[in-house]
Tab-separated table of C-alpha atoms in Angstrom:
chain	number	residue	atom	x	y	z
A	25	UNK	CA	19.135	-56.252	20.194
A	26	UNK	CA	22.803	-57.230	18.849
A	27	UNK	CA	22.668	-59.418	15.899
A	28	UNK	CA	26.123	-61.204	17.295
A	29	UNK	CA	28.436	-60.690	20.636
A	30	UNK	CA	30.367	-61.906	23.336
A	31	UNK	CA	28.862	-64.010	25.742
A	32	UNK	CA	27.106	-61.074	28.575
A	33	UNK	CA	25.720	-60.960	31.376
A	34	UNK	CA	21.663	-61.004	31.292
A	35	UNK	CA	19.119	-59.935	33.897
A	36	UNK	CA	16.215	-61.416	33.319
A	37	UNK	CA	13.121	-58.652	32.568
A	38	UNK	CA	10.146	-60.620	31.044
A	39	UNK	CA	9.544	-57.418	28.348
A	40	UNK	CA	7.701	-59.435	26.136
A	41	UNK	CA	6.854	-62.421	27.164
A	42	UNK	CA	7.039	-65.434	29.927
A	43	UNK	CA	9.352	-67.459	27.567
A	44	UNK	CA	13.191	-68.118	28.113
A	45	UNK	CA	14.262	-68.793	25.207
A	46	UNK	CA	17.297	-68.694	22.429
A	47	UNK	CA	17.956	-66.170	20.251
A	48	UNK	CA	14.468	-65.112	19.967
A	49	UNK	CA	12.591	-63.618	22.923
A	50	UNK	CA	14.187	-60.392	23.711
A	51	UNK	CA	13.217	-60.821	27.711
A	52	UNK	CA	16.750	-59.785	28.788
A	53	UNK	CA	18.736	-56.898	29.735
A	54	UNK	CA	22.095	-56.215	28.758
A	55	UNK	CA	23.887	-52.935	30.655
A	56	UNK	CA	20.946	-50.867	29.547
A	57	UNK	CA	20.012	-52.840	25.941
A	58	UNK	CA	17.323	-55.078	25.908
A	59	UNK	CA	18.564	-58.467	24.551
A	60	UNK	CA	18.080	-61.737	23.823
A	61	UNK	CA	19.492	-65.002	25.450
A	62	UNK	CA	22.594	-66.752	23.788
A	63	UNK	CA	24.470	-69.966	25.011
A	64	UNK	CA	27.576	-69.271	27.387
A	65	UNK	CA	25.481	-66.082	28.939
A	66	UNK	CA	25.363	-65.723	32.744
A	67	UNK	CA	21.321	-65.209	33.389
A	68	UNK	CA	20.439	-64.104	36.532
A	69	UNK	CA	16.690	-63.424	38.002
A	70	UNK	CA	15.519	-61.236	41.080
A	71	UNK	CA	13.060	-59.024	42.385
A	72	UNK	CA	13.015	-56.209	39.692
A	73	UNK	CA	10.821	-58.306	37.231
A	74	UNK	CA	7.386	-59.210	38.256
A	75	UNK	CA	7.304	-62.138	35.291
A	76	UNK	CA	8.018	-64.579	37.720
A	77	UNK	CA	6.464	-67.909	35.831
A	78	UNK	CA	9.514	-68.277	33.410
A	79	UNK	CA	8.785	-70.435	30.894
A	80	UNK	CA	11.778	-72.430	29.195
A	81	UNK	CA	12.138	-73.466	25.645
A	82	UNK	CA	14.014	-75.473	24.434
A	83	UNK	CA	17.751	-76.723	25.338
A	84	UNK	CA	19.166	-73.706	27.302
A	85	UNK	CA	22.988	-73.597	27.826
A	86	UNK	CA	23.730	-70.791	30.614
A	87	UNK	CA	27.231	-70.119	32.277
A	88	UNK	CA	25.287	-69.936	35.183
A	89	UNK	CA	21.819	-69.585	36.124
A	90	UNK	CA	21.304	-67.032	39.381
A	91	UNK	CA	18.318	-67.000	41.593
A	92	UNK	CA	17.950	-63.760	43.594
A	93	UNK	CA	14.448	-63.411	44.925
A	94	UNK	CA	12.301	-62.615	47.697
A	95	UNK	CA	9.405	-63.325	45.674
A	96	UNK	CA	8.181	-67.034	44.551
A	97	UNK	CA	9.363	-67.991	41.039
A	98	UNK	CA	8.949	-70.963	39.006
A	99	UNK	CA	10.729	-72.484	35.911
A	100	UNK	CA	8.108	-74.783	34.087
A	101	UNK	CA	7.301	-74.965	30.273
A	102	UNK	CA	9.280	-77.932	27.907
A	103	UNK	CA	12.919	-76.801	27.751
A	104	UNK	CA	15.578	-77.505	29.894
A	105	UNK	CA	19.095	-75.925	31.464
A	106	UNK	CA	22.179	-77.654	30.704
A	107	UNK	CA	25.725	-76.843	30.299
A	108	UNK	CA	28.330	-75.972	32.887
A	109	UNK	CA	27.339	-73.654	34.758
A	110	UNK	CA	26.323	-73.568	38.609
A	111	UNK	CA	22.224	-73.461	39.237
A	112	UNK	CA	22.553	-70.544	42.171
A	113	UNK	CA	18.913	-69.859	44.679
A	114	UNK	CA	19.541	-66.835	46.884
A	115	UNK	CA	17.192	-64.635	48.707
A	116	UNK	CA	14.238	-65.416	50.729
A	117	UNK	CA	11.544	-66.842	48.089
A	118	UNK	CA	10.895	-70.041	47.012
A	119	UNK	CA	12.639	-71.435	43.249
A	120	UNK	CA	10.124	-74.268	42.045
A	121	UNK	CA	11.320	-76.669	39.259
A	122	UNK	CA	9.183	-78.868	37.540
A	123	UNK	CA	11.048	-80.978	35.314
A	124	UNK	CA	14.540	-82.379	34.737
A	125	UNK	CA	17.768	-80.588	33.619
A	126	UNK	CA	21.118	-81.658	32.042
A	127	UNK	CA	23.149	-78.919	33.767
A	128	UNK	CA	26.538	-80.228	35.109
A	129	UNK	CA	27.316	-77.394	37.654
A	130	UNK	CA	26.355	-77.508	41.151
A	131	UNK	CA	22.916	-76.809	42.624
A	132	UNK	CA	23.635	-74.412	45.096
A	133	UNK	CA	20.677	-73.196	47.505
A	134	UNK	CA	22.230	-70.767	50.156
A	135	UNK	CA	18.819	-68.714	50.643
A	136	UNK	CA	15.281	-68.987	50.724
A	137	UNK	CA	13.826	-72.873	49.260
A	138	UNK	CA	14.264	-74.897	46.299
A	139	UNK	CA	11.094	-77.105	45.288
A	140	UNK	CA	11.071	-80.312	43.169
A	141	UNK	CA	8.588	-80.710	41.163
A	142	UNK	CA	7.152	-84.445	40.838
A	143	UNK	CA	9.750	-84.768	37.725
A	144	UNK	CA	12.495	-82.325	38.485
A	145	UNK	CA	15.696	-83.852	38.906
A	146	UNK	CA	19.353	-83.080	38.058
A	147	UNK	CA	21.394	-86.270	37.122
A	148	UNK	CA	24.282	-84.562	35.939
A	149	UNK	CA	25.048	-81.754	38.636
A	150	UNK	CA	28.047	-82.304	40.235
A	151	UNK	CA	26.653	-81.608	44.109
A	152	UNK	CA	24.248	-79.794	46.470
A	153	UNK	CA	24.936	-77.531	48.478
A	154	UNK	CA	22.231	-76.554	50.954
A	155	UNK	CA	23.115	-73.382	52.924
A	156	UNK	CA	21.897	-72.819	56.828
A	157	UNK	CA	18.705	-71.420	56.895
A	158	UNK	CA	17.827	-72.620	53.219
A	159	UNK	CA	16.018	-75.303	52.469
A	160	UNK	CA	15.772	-78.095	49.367
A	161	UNK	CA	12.160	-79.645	49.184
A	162	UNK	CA	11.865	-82.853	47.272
A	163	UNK	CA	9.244	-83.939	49.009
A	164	UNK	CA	6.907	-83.961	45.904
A	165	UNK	CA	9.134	-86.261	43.938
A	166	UNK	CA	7.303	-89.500	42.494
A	167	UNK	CA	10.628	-91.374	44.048
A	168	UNK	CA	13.555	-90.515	47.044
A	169	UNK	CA	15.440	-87.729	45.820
A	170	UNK	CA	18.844	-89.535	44.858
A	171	UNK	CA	22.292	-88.025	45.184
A	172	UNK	CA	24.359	-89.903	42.271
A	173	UNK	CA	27.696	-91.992	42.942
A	174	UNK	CA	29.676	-89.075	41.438
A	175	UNK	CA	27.509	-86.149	43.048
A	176	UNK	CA	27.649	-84.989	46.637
A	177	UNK	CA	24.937	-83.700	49.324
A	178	UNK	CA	26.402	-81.042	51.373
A	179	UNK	CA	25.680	-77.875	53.745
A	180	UNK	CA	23.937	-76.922	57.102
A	181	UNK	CA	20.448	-76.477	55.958
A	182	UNK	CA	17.341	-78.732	55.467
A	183	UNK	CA	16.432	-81.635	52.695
A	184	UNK	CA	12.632	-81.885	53.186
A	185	UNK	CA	11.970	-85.097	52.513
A	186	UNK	CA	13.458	-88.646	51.619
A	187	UNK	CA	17.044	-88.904	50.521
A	188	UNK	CA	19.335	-91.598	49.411
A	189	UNK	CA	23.161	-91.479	48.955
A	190	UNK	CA	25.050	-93.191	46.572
A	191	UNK	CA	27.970	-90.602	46.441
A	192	UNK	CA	29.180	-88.550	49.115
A	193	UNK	CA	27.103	-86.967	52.396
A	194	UNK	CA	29.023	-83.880	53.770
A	195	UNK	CA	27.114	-82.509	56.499
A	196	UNK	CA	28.343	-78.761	57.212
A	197	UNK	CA	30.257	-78.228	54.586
A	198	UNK	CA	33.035	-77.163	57.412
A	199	UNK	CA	31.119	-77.305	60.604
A	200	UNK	CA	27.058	-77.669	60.675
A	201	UNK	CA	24.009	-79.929	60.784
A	202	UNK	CA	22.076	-80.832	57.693
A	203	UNK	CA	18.650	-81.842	58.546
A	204	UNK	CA	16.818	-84.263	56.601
A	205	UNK	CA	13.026	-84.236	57.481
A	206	UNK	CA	12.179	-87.734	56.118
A	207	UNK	CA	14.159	-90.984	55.542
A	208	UNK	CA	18.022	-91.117	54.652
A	209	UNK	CA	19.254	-94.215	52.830
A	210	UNK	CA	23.080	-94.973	52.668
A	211	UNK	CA	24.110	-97.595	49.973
A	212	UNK	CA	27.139	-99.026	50.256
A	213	UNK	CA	28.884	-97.100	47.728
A	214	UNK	CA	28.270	-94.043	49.953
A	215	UNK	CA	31.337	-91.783	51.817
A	216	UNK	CA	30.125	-89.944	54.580
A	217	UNK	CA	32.644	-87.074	55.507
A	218	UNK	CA	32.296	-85.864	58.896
A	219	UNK	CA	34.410	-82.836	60.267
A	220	UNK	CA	35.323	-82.584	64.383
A	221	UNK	CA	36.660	-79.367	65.712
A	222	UNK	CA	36.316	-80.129	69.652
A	223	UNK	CA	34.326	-83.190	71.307
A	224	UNK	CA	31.567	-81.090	71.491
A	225	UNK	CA	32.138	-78.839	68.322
A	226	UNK	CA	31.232	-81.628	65.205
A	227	UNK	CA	29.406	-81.798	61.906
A	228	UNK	CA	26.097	-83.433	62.552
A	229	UNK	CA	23.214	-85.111	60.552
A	230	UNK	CA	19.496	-84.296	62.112
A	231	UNK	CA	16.573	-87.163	60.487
């Protein structure tokens, strides 16, 4: 494990423990090092770890936090992901959260589901973007999940349950329905952006 170096990029292993950490838990891969995690590192996660319950301590600054998995993982413990970065779910398997995180990036789910916990939220992300074909479920929220005034709800994939807008609804993102399975609430600080190729080639909203 380096003592010091540039920000790298990590794959996530699990080698001796559950526990995402700082500058502690060597549970990362670096080219062929094992390593530990350091603020401004790109983490990603996928199928060749089976340590799948990830465990976060502590505040956790990531350049970007990559989801790759056809297997179920979950990010529970007491710590939380801020910074920058872009939160990234890919792959067939469902991401579960269970708590809220400071990161300022997007929340970008173009594979696979992303499941709220009852207090998972991101207040500071900048949007969601919900791919066709993947799925965000914030259905077991304790409240409607709530884009912000300066966030924005966009894609051609499914919200599973309630939703309100206070910022801006972009079904599509170019061309596309987004589906929301339970209620959708527009305040009237909401912009809903709608884009029309032909009469009958629109963006569309599905409750």
């Amino acid at each position: 494990v380096l003592t010091t170096r540039p920000a790298a990029n990590l794959l996530w292993t699990g080698a001796t423990s559950a526990v995402w950490d700082a500058i502690a838990s060597a549970n990362w891969q670096s080219a062929a090092s094992a390593d530990v995690f350091r603020s401004g590192d790109a983490v990603r996660f996928d199928d060749s770890s089976n340590v799948a319950e990830v465990f976060l301590s502590g505040a956790l600054s990531p350049s970007s936090v990559t989801v790759a998995t056809d297997q179920a993982f979950s990010f529970g413990g007491d710590g939380s992901i801020g910074g920058a970065g872009d939160l990234i779910k890919s792959g067939t398997g469902v991401l579960s959260l269970a708590r809220q995180h400071g990161l300022s990036g997007a929340v970008q789910v173009l594979g696979g589901t992303m499941q709220l916990g009852l207090e998972a939220a991101f207040p500071a992300a900048s949007g969601f973007l919900v791919a066709a074909g993947a799925n965000l479920d914030v259905a077991g929220l304790n409240q409607s999940f709530t884009i912000g005034a300066l966030q924005s709800l966009t894609g051609a994939g499914t919200v599973v349950g309630d939703v309100v807008v206070n910022g801006q609804l972009q079904p599509g993102n170019a061309l596309g329905t987004l589906a929301v399975t339970g209620q959708l609430s527009l305040s009237s600080s909401s912009l809903v952006t709608m884009q029309v190729g032909t009469v009958s080639d629109l963006s569309l909203i599905h409750i």
